[in-house]
Amino acid sequence: MSQSCLAAIDFGTTNSAIAVAQTDVSPRLLQWRIGGRTTETYRSVIFFDEHDKDPTGRPKTHTGPYAIAAYLDAGGEGRLIQSIKTYLKSRSFTSTNIGGVNYTIEALIAILLRDLRRSAEAEHIELGDSLVLGRPVHFAGSVTEGVDDGDHFAVSRLRKAAALAGFTNVVFEYEPIAAAWSYEQRLDHDELILIGDFGGGTSDFCILNVGPTRLQSGARNVLGTAGVGIAGDIFDARLVRHAVAPALGLGDKTRSPFGTIMEIPRWIYSHLERWHLLSFLNTPKNQSMLADLIKQARRPEKLVALSHIVSDNLGYSLYSAVESTKVTLSTNTTAHIRFDDPPAVIDEMVTRNDFDQWILSDVDRIIECADNLLVSCNVTPNLIDRVFLTGGTSFLPQLRKVFEARFGPQKIVGGKELLSVATGLGYRAQQILERYGGLTDDGDMG
């Protein structure tokens, strides 16, 4: 029996979105209204309110923009989980304890997917058990424990999370190919394009033919795909390392229990650089260590500020300031990182030139990934008709500059940077409905 509609979810490191596809009508993106504004993006975060538990004793959960609101209302009390997608490839991450309850990564992601599903059901849209789900070409994270099947492992976890949320029949689509589905809708001619999708955790590429001929045939002529685990979160980390961490003690000295002068351990600041790791510093053992370092530090006020940020769960507020600075540098040549929560007070000016230098090696690795894809597909830059850059990180001037240098500024296009993947997944879902009537019980097209 054919399905009447099919859900498509872009589960991103930073933001997610859901599209609902039906036959004979363009896919529709769901919207949420909060704080007097309407948004089609759903922040990929979960807040566990440990002071408000359900009848089973589990902390009540809030997701998306409602998680941020609940977290701020709680004054930072509770547990805010961000960048969950980053852990999918990690075999060492099995579960985390929140409020006395162990949650696997699949269970955490299922909470978010389930709430996205409920958003559709609140609009009287019955989604059933089928789903088109986006995935990166390669998941963030390096090969671990000598295992080179990390992407397969990550997909299996993502599939299990979807099943826990009620989606037992899942078809995956590469996120840059989904962006191509979206871009193609505007065309009245055929093109050979390079898609660059720059999110929070990964930068993904694909080269493929798009346009009316492709749409009429229904075939997807993909020449190749590639990806690298460098994107917005890494750029945030560079800002933290160079502009924030020194104000919190990075590079400063302290005296060891044996009387020797030593540098404050750098591993502390590696946790600070990745906001989804910052909460791991808030343990009795680490707080005791910070207290000992403060006693012997040459600049104890910096470590007092760091301890305050950790103990008061101010990671979200700090990284909001960092992210705001990065966004400002996309249009201005200077910006200030301002964070004011005494005793943690930071006011550092950052120039775009400084930021460009800090991320230079990361941008080089991203463009190297794109260059290698061109070589593997036997395509030279002059053969590419258009370069479609999408994702929130695509706004960075340094990133756009290198692609303009490779392909010419006249070939660079964009649009709907935060929603092109979700929209494209919706068109992919619509094609499945119109051609096959939906998905079968094993996730194949019927």
GROMACS .gro file of C-alpha atoms in nm:
model
  446
    1MET     CA    1   0.000   0.000   0.000
    2SER     CA    2   0.141   0.341  -0.096
    3GLN     CA    3   0.217   0.605   0.166
    4SER     CA    4   0.044   0.943   0.168
    5CYS     CA    5   0.348   1.129   0.302
    6LEU     CA    6   0.713   1.066   0.387
    7ALA     CA    7   0.932   1.248   0.640
    8ALA     CA    8   1.284   1.368   0.564
    9ILE     CA    9   1.518   1.480   0.843
   10ASP     CA   10   1.843   1.670   0.824
   11PHE     CA   11   2.004   1.577   1.157
   12GLY     CA   12   2.293   1.820   1.184
   13THR     CA   13   2.572   1.874   1.433
   14THR     CA   14   2.443   2.223   1.514
   15ASN     CA   15   2.094   2.244   1.362
   16SER     CA   16   1.833   2.000   1.238
   17ALA     CA   17   1.522   2.037   1.022
   18ILE     CA   18   1.235   1.819   0.905
   19ALA     CA   19   1.056   1.824   0.569
   20VAL     CA   20   0.731   1.645   0.489
   21ALA     CA   21   0.689   1.521   0.133
   22GLN     CA   22   0.366   1.438  -0.047
   23THR     CA   23   0.294   1.363  -0.411
   24ASP     CA   24   0.208   1.648  -0.651
   25VAL     CA   25   0.311   1.922  -0.405
   26SER     CA   26   0.647   2.066  -0.305
   27PRO     CA   27   0.793   1.936   0.023
   28ARG     CA   28   0.711   2.150   0.325
   29LEU     CA   29   0.954   2.240   0.601
   30LEU     CA   30   0.809   2.237   0.951
   31GLN     CA   31   0.828   2.556   1.154
   32TRP     CA   32   0.857   2.633   1.523
   33ARG     CA   33   0.757   2.950   1.701
   34ILE     CA   34   0.947   3.056   2.009
   35GLY     CA   35   1.027   3.391   2.164
   36GLY     CA   36   0.806   3.577   1.918
   37ARG     CA   37   0.982   3.447   1.608
   38THR     CA   38   0.934   3.160   1.366
   39THR     CA   39   1.218   2.929   1.264
   40GLU     CA   40   1.256   2.633   1.030
   41THR     CA   41   1.576   2.515   1.200
   42TYR     CA   42   1.575   2.310   1.518
   43ARG     CA   43   1.887   2.335   1.733
   44SER     CA   44   2.045   1.990   1.779
   45VAL     CA   45   2.060   2.013   2.158
   46ILE     CA   46   1.895   1.835   2.451
   47PHE     CA   47   1.847   1.979   2.799
   48PHE     CA   48   1.794   1.744   3.093
   49ASP     CA   49   1.618   1.917   3.382
   50GLU     CA   50   1.741   1.719   3.681
   51HIS     CA   51   1.509   1.911   3.916
   52ASP     CA   52   1.199   1.811   3.720
   53LYS     CA   53   1.160   1.435   3.676
   54ASP     CA   54   0.896   1.225   3.504
   55PRO     CA   55   0.701   0.948   3.686
   56THR     CA   56   0.980   0.698   3.615
   57GLY     CA   57   1.240   0.917   3.786
   58ARG     CA   58   1.412   1.027   3.467
   59PRO     CA   59   1.498   1.395   3.419
   60LYS     CA   60   1.251   1.568   3.191
   61THR     CA   61   1.397   1.655   2.853
   62HIS     CA   62   1.364   1.955   2.624
   63THR     CA   63   1.508   1.972   2.272
   64GLY     CA   64   1.578   2.228   2.003
   65PRO     CA   65   1.500   2.593   2.079
   66TYR     CA   66   1.293   2.480   2.376
   67ALA     CA   67   1.607   2.322   2.527
   68ILE     CA   68   1.791   2.654   2.514
   69ALA     CA   69   1.496   2.835   2.673
   70ALA     CA   70   1.462   2.574   2.949
   71TYR     CA   71   1.838   2.577   3.013
   72LEU     CA   72   1.843   2.954   3.051
   73ASP     CA   73   1.532   2.949   3.273
   74ALA     CA   74   1.703   2.693   3.496
   75GLY     CA   75   2.002   2.923   3.542
   76GLY     CA   76   2.239   2.663   3.396
   77GLU     CA   77   2.126   2.391   3.638
   78GLY     CA   78   2.086   2.056   3.467
   79ARG     CA   79   2.269   1.905   3.168
   80LEU     CA   80   2.284   2.052   2.820
   81ILE     CA   81   2.399   1.809   2.550
   82GLN     CA   82   2.530   1.955   2.222
   83SER     CA   83   2.696   1.827   1.904
   84ILE     CA   84   2.567   1.472   1.967
   85LYS     CA   85   2.634   1.380   1.606
   86THR     CA   86   3.007   1.422   1.667
   87TYR     CA   87   3.009   1.112   1.889
   88LEU     CA   88   2.851   0.872   1.636
   89LYS     CA   89   3.185   0.747   1.506
   90SER     CA   90   3.343   0.708   1.851
   91ARG     CA   91   3.345   0.350   1.980
   92SER     CA   92   3.470   0.472   2.317
   93PHE     CA   93   3.147   0.664   2.375
   94THR     CA   94   2.892   0.406   2.485
   95SER     CA   95   2.674   0.594   2.732
   96THR     CA   96   2.659   0.889   2.968
   97ASN     CA   97   2.496   0.914   3.309
   98ILE     CA   98   2.248   1.197   3.355
   99GLY     CA   99   2.054   1.230   3.678
  100GLY     CA  100   2.136   0.871   3.773
  101VAL     CA  101   2.017   0.730   3.438
  102ASN     CA  102   2.248   0.591   3.167
  103TYR     CA  103   2.175   0.707   2.812
  104THR     CA  104   2.335   0.551   2.505
  105ILE     CA  105   2.414   0.776   2.210
  106GLU     CA  106   2.129   0.610   2.020
  107ALA     CA  107   1.888   0.694   2.301
  108LEU     CA  108   2.006   1.057   2.307
  109ILE     CA  109   1.960   1.104   1.933
  110ALA     CA  110   1.622   0.927   1.951
  111ILE     CA  111   1.502   1.190   2.198
  112LEU     CA  112   1.571   1.461   1.940
  113LEU     CA  113   1.425   1.266   1.647
  114ARG     CA  114   1.117   1.178   1.850
  115ASP     CA  115   1.051   1.544   1.925
  116LEU     CA  116   1.088   1.631   1.558
  117ARG     CA  117   0.834   1.360   1.483
  118ARG     CA  118   0.596   1.497   1.747
  119SER     CA  119   0.620   1.840   1.586
  120ALA     CA  120   0.471   1.692   1.268
  121GLU     CA  121   0.208   1.498   1.459
  122ALA     CA  122   0.106   1.819   1.638
  123GLU     CA  123   0.006   1.945   1.293
  124HIS     CA  124  -0.199   1.627   1.235
  125ILE     CA  125   0.061   1.482   0.998
  126GLU     CA  126   0.085   1.105   1.033
  127LEU     CA  127   0.442   1.010   0.943
  128GLY     CA  128   0.430   0.634   0.985
  129ASP     CA  129   0.751   0.435   1.023
  130SER     CA  130   0.945   0.550   0.713
  131LEU     CA  131   1.213   0.819   0.692
  132VAL     CA  132   1.466   0.972   0.454
  133LEU     CA  133   1.763   1.067   0.670
  134GLY     CA  134   2.066   1.273   0.574
  135ARG     CA  135   2.421   1.169   0.654
  136PRO     CA  136   2.767   1.315   0.584
  137VAL     CA  137   2.999   1.150   0.334
  138HIS     CA  138   3.235   1.081   0.623
  139PHE     CA  139   3.137   1.131   0.984
  140ALA     CA  140   3.343   1.359   1.207
  141GLY     CA  141   3.617   1.185   1.404
  142SER     CA  142   3.929   0.998   1.310
  143VAL     CA  143   3.975   0.624   1.279
  144THR     CA  144   3.971   0.485   1.633
  145GLU     CA  145   4.116   0.171   1.787
  146GLY     CA  146   4.259   0.074   1.449
  147VAL     CA  147   3.910   0.024   1.305
  148ASP     CA  148   3.848   0.171   0.959
  149ASP     CA  149   3.473   0.107   0.935
  150GLY     CA  150   3.379   0.411   1.143
  151ASP     CA  151   3.127   0.540   0.889
  152HIS     CA  152   2.944   0.207   0.878
  153PHE     CA  153   2.943   0.201   1.258
  154ALA     CA  154   2.806   0.556   1.274
  155VAL     CA  155   2.530   0.475   1.023
  156SER     CA  156   2.428   0.166   1.222
  157ARG     CA  157   2.397   0.379   1.535
  158LEU     CA  158   2.197   0.642   1.349
  159ARG     CA  159   1.966   0.372   1.211
  160LYS     CA  160   1.908   0.235   1.561
  161ALA     CA  161   1.833   0.583   1.695
  162ALA     CA  162   1.577   0.635   1.418
  163ALA     CA  163   1.413   0.302   1.506
  164LEU     CA  164   1.389   0.407   1.872
  165ALA     CA  165   1.204   0.716   1.750
  166GLY     CA  166   0.957   0.503   1.553
  167PHE     CA  167   1.126   0.515   1.212
  168THR     CA  168   1.201   0.150   1.138
  169ASN     CA  169   1.229   0.192   0.761
  170VAL     CA  170   1.511   0.433   0.678
  171VAL     CA  171   1.687   0.529   0.356
  172PHE     CA  172   2.001   0.742   0.389
  173GLU     CA  173   2.111   1.015   0.151
  174TYR     CA  174   2.443   1.197   0.144
  175GLU     CA  175   2.394   1.554   0.263
  176PRO     CA  176   2.575   1.722  -0.032
  177ILE     CA  177   2.364   1.519  -0.277
  178ALA     CA  178   2.054   1.632  -0.089
  179ALA     CA  179   2.173   1.993  -0.134
  180ALA     CA  180   2.196   1.920  -0.507
  181TRP     CA  181   1.830   1.810  -0.509
  182SER     CA  182   1.743   2.151  -0.365
  183TYR     CA  183   1.969   2.354  -0.595
  184GLU     CA  184   1.843   2.174  -0.905
  185GLN     CA  185   1.486   2.299  -0.861
  186ARG     CA  186   1.591   2.648  -0.977
  187LEU     CA  187   1.747   2.532  -1.306
  188ASP     CA  188   1.611   2.555  -1.660
  189HIS     CA  189   1.931   2.408  -1.809
  190ASP     CA  190   2.177   2.128  -1.737
  191GLU     CA  191   2.492   2.182  -1.533
  192LEU     CA  192   2.791   1.991  -1.398
  193ILE     CA  193   2.820   2.117  -1.041
  194LEU     CA  194   3.038   2.089  -0.736
  195ILE     CA  195   2.842   2.097  -0.411
  196GLY     CA  196   3.022   2.210  -0.095
  197ASP     CA  197   2.823   2.154   0.225
  198PHE     CA  198   2.988   2.310   0.530
  199GLY     CA  199   2.816   2.234   0.858
  200GLY     CA  200   2.917   2.222   1.221
  201GLY     CA  201   3.106   1.891   1.216
  202THR     CA  202   3.197   1.808   0.856
  203SER     CA  203   3.264   1.958   0.516
  204ASP     CA  204   3.124   1.740   0.235
  205PHE     CA  205   3.151   1.756  -0.142
  206CYS     CA  206   2.999   1.593  -0.446
  207ILE     CA  207   3.031   1.638  -0.822
  208LEU     CA  208   2.724   1.553  -1.027
  209ASN     CA  209   2.508   1.644  -1.324
  210VAL     CA  210   2.185   1.831  -1.250
  211GLY     CA  211   1.910   1.999  -1.449
  212PRO     CA  212   1.601   1.923  -1.661
  213THR     CA  213   1.757   1.625  -1.837
  214ARG     CA  214   1.842   1.461  -1.507
  215LEU     CA  215   1.499   1.540  -1.365
  216GLN     CA  216   1.324   1.390  -1.664
  217SER     CA  217   1.528   1.068  -1.656
  218GLY     CA  218   1.503   1.030  -1.278
  219ALA     CA  219   1.860   0.898  -1.267
  220ARG     CA  220   2.119   1.055  -1.039
  221ASN     CA  221   2.450   1.093  -1.222
  222VAL     CA  222   2.698   1.132  -0.936
  223LEU     CA  223   3.062   1.138  -1.041
  224GLY     CA  224   3.200   1.127  -0.687
  225THR     CA  225   3.175   1.230  -0.322
  226ALA     CA  226   3.427   1.326  -0.053
  227GLY     CA  227   3.429   1.467   0.297
  228VAL     CA  228   3.649   1.576   0.586
  229GLY     CA  229   3.575   1.624   0.956
  230ILE     CA  230   3.659   1.994   0.963
  231ALA     CA  231   3.390   2.262   0.977
  232GLY     CA  232   3.226   2.521   1.202
  233ASP     CA  233   3.303   2.356   1.536
  234ILE     CA  234   3.675   2.348   1.452
  235PHE     CA  235   3.670   2.716   1.357
  236ASP     CA  236   3.500   2.795   1.688
  237ALA     CA  237   3.772   2.595   1.861
  238ARG     CA  238   4.042   2.809   1.699
  239LEU     CA  239   3.877   3.123   1.834
  240VAL     CA  240   3.863   2.969   2.180
  241ARG     CA  241   4.228   2.861   2.169
  242HIS     CA  242   4.368   3.193   2.058
  243ALA     CA  243   4.127   3.453   2.201
  244VAL     CA  244   3.947   3.293   2.498
  245ALA     CA  245   4.173   3.029   2.656
  246PRO     CA  246   4.464   3.271   2.728
  247ALA     CA  247   4.220   3.482   2.935
  248LEU     CA  248   4.141   3.166   3.134
  249GLY     CA  249   4.500   3.060   3.205
  250LEU     CA  250   4.630   2.887   2.890
  251GLY     CA  251   5.008   2.926   2.881
  252ASP     CA  252   5.030   3.052   3.239
  253LYS     CA  253   5.247   2.895   3.509
  254THR     CA  254   5.180   2.728   3.841
  255ARG     CA  255   5.392   2.555   4.104
  256SER     CA  256   5.377   2.177   4.135
  257PRO     CA  257   5.348   1.998   4.473
  258PHE     CA  258   5.725   1.937   4.443
  259GLY     CA  259   5.804   2.306   4.407
  260THR     CA  260   5.886   2.311   4.035
  261ILE     CA  261   5.737   2.571   3.801
  262MET     CA  262   5.514   2.410   3.541
  263GLU     CA  263   5.266   2.516   3.275
  264ILE     CA  264   4.898   2.473   3.353
  265PRO     CA  265   4.797   2.142   3.187
  266ARG     CA  266   4.695   2.203   2.827
  267TRP     CA  267   4.450   1.914   2.816
  268ILE     CA  268   4.211   2.129   3.021
  269TYR     CA  269   4.191   2.376   2.734
  270SER     CA  270   4.146   2.107   2.470
  271HIS     CA  271   3.818   2.030   2.651
  272LEU     CA  272   3.737   2.400   2.656
  273GLU     CA  273   3.783   2.420   2.278
  274ARG     CA  274   3.500   2.177   2.205
  275TRP     CA  275   3.181   2.289   2.372
  276HIS     CA  276   3.037   1.937   2.379
  277LEU     CA  277   3.338   1.832   2.593
  278LEU     CA  278   3.329   2.122   2.837
  279SER     CA  279   3.073   1.956   3.066
  280PHE     CA  280   3.320   1.668   3.119
  281LEU     CA  281   3.541   1.908   3.316
  282ASN     CA  282   3.266   1.953   3.575
  283THR     CA  283   3.353   1.658   3.797
  284PRO     CA  284   3.461   1.660   4.164
  285LYS     CA  285   3.806   1.533   4.063
  286ASN     CA  286   3.862   1.807   3.804
  287GLN     CA  287   3.725   2.081   4.026
  288SER     CA  288   3.957   1.968   4.306
  289MET     CA  289   4.248   1.980   4.061
  290LEU     CA  290   4.153   2.334   3.955
  291ALA     CA  291   4.132   2.440   4.320
  292ASP     CA  292   4.487   2.311   4.379
  293LEU     CA  293   4.616   2.487   4.066
  294ILE     CA  294   4.456   2.815   4.176
  295LYS     CA  295   4.647   2.807   4.506
  296GLN     CA  296   4.985   2.799   4.330
  297ALA     CA  297   4.909   2.983   4.004
  298ARG     CA  298   5.091   3.305   3.915
  299ARG     CA  299   4.766   3.448   3.779
  300PRO     CA  300   4.505   3.271   3.996
  301GLU     CA  301   4.222   3.502   3.885
  302LYS     CA  302   4.229   3.342   3.539
  303LEU     CA  303   4.178   2.993   3.678
  304VAL     CA  304   3.909   3.122   3.914
  305ALA     CA  305   3.726   3.247   3.604
  306LEU     CA  306   3.770   2.909   3.432
  307SER     CA  307   3.645   2.720   3.738
  308HIS     CA  308   3.340   2.948   3.750
  309ILE     CA  309   3.254   2.876   3.385
  310VAL     CA  310   3.287   2.502   3.442
  311SER     CA  311   3.106   2.477   3.776
  312ASP     CA  312   2.818   2.705   3.669
  313ASN     CA  313   2.765   2.525   3.335
  314LEU     CA  314   2.827   2.841   3.135
  315GLY     CA  315   2.950   2.659   2.825
  316TYR     CA  316   2.649   2.752   2.615
  317SER     CA  317   2.675   3.121   2.706
  318LEU     CA  318   3.049   3.124   2.635
  319TYR     CA  319   3.012   2.954   2.300
  320SER     CA  320   2.724   3.180   2.203
  321ALA     CA  321   2.968   3.468   2.246
  322VAL     CA  322   3.231   3.285   2.038
  323GLU     CA  323   2.984   3.196   1.763
  324SER     CA  324   2.856   3.553   1.754
  325THR     CA  325   3.211   3.675   1.703
  326LYS     CA  326   3.264   3.431   1.416
  327VAL     CA  327   2.943   3.548   1.249
  328THR     CA  328   3.043   3.913   1.290
  329LEU     CA  329   3.379   3.842   1.126
  330SER     CA  330   3.193   3.718   0.819
  331THR     CA  331   3.092   4.077   0.742
  332ASN     CA  332   3.328   4.295   0.951
  333THR     CA  333   3.706   4.314   0.971
  334THR     CA  334   3.706   4.322   1.352
  335ALA     CA  335   3.490   4.183   1.630
  336HIS     CA  336   3.494   4.150   2.008
  337ILE     CA  337   3.446   3.834   2.209
  338ARG     CA  338   3.251   3.963   2.507
  339PHE     CA  339   3.158   3.744   2.802
  340ASP     CA  340   3.052   3.899   3.129
  341ASP     CA  341   2.966   3.667   3.419
  342PRO     CA  342   3.190   3.766   3.713
  343PRO     CA  343   3.442   3.650   3.804
  344ALA     CA  344   3.466   3.538   3.439
  345VAL     CA  345   3.495   3.856   3.233
  346ILE     CA  346   3.639   3.838   2.881
  347ASP     CA  347   3.666   4.123   2.631
  348GLU     CA  348   3.905   4.038   2.349
  349MET     CA  349   3.924   4.202   2.007
  350VAL     CA  350   3.974   3.970   1.711
  351THR     CA  351   4.062   4.085   1.359
  352ARG     CA  352   3.960   3.894   1.051
  353ASN     CA  353   4.326   3.871   0.951
  354ASP     CA  354   4.407   3.700   1.281
  355PHE     CA  355   4.114   3.462   1.244
  356ASP     CA  356   4.212   3.379   0.885
  357GLN     CA  357   4.560   3.284   1.005
  358TRP     CA  358   4.423   3.070   1.287
  359ILE     CA  359   4.205   2.865   1.049
  360LEU     CA  360   4.446   2.865   0.753
  361SER     CA  361   4.559   2.503   0.788
  362ASP     CA  362   4.199   2.388   0.839
  363VAL     CA  363   4.081   2.568   0.525
  364ASP     CA  364   4.377   2.417   0.337
  365ARG     CA  365   4.262   2.067   0.436
  366ILE     CA  366   3.909   2.143   0.322
  367ILE     CA  367   4.017   2.267  -0.021
  368GLU     CA  368   4.257   1.971  -0.047
  369CYS     CA  369   3.958   1.741  -0.001
  370ALA     CA  370   3.774   1.918  -0.285
  371ASP     CA  371   4.085   1.911  -0.507
  372ASN     CA  372   4.131   1.537  -0.452
  373LEU     CA  373   3.769   1.479  -0.549
  374LEU     CA  374   3.820   1.668  -0.875
  375VAL     CA  375   4.125   1.455  -0.952
  376SER     CA  376   3.949   1.128  -0.868
  377CYS     CA  377   3.658   1.225  -1.097
  378ASN     CA  378   3.897   1.336  -1.375
  379VAL     CA  379   3.733   1.679  -1.374
  380THR     CA  380   3.925   2.008  -1.399
  381PRO     CA  381   3.790   2.330  -1.245
  382ASN     CA  382   3.713   2.479  -1.586
  383LEU     CA  383   3.467   2.193  -1.655
  384ILE     CA  384   3.258   2.278  -1.349
  385ASP     CA  385   2.965   2.502  -1.445
  386ARG     CA  386   2.869   2.607  -1.091
  387VAL     CA  387   2.995   2.567  -0.735
  388PHE     CA  388   2.706   2.564  -0.487
  389LEU     CA  389   2.825   2.642  -0.133
  390THR     CA  390   2.580   2.572   0.146
  391GLY     CA  391   2.567   2.519   0.523
  392GLY     CA  392   2.616   2.780   0.794
  393THR     CA  393   2.996   2.771   0.770
  394SER     CA  394   2.986   2.858   0.398
  395PHE     CA  395   2.947   3.226   0.495
  396LEU     CA  396   3.311   3.249   0.611
  397PRO     CA  397   3.497   3.488   0.376
  398GLN     CA  398   3.822   3.291   0.393
  399LEU     CA  399   3.643   2.976   0.278
  400ARG     CA  400   3.461   3.148  -0.007
  401LYS     CA  401   3.783   3.321  -0.113
  402VAL     CA  402   3.969   2.995  -0.182
  403PHE     CA  403   3.681   2.856  -0.389
  404GLU     CA  404   3.658   3.180  -0.585
  405ALA     CA  405   4.031   3.152  -0.656
  406ARG     CA  406   3.992   2.792  -0.776
  407PHE     CA  407   3.681   2.831  -0.991
  408GLY     CA  408   3.625   3.204  -1.046
  409PRO     CA  409   3.384   3.422  -0.848
  410GLN     CA  410   3.122   3.408  -1.125
  411LYS     CA  411   3.074   3.034  -1.067
  412ILE     CA  412   3.010   3.056  -0.692
  413VAL     CA  413   2.642   3.045  -0.591
  414GLY     CA  414   2.449   2.989  -0.269
  415GLY     CA  415   2.106   3.025  -0.115
  416LYS     CA  416   1.906   2.884   0.175
  417GLU     CA  417   2.235   2.786   0.336
  418LEU     CA  418   2.077   2.649   0.655
  419LEU     CA  419   1.792   2.466   0.483
  420SER     CA  420   1.909   2.341   0.144
  421VAL     CA  421   1.993   1.992   0.275
  422ALA     CA  422   1.657   1.950   0.449
  423THR     CA  423   1.474   2.084   0.143
  424GLY     CA  424   1.667   1.850  -0.084
  425LEU     CA  425   1.594   1.552   0.141
  426GLY     CA  426   1.229   1.648   0.107
  427TYR     CA  427   1.253   1.633  -0.274
  428ARG     CA  428   1.428   1.297  -0.245
  429ALA     CA  429   1.140   1.174  -0.028
  430GLN     CA  430   0.890   1.307  -0.282
  431GLN     CA  431   1.063   1.114  -0.560
  432ILE     CA  432   1.041   0.794  -0.354
  433LEU     CA  433   0.669   0.850  -0.302
  434GLU     CA  434   0.595   0.927  -0.665
  435ARG     CA  435   0.809   0.651  -0.815
  436TYR     CA  436   0.782   0.373  -0.563
  437GLY     CA  437   0.488   0.458  -0.337
  438GLY     CA  438   0.712   0.472  -0.030
  439LEU     CA  439   0.953   0.244   0.155
  440THR     CA  440   0.910  -0.125   0.232
  441ASP     CA  441   0.958  -0.281   0.575
  442ASP     CA  442   1.330  -0.334   0.513
  443GLY     CA  443   1.394   0.024   0.407
  444ASP     CA  444   1.396  -0.053   0.035
  445MET     CA  445   1.184   0.140  -0.210
  446GLY     CA  446   0.853  -0.034  -0.270
   0.00000   0.00000   0.00000
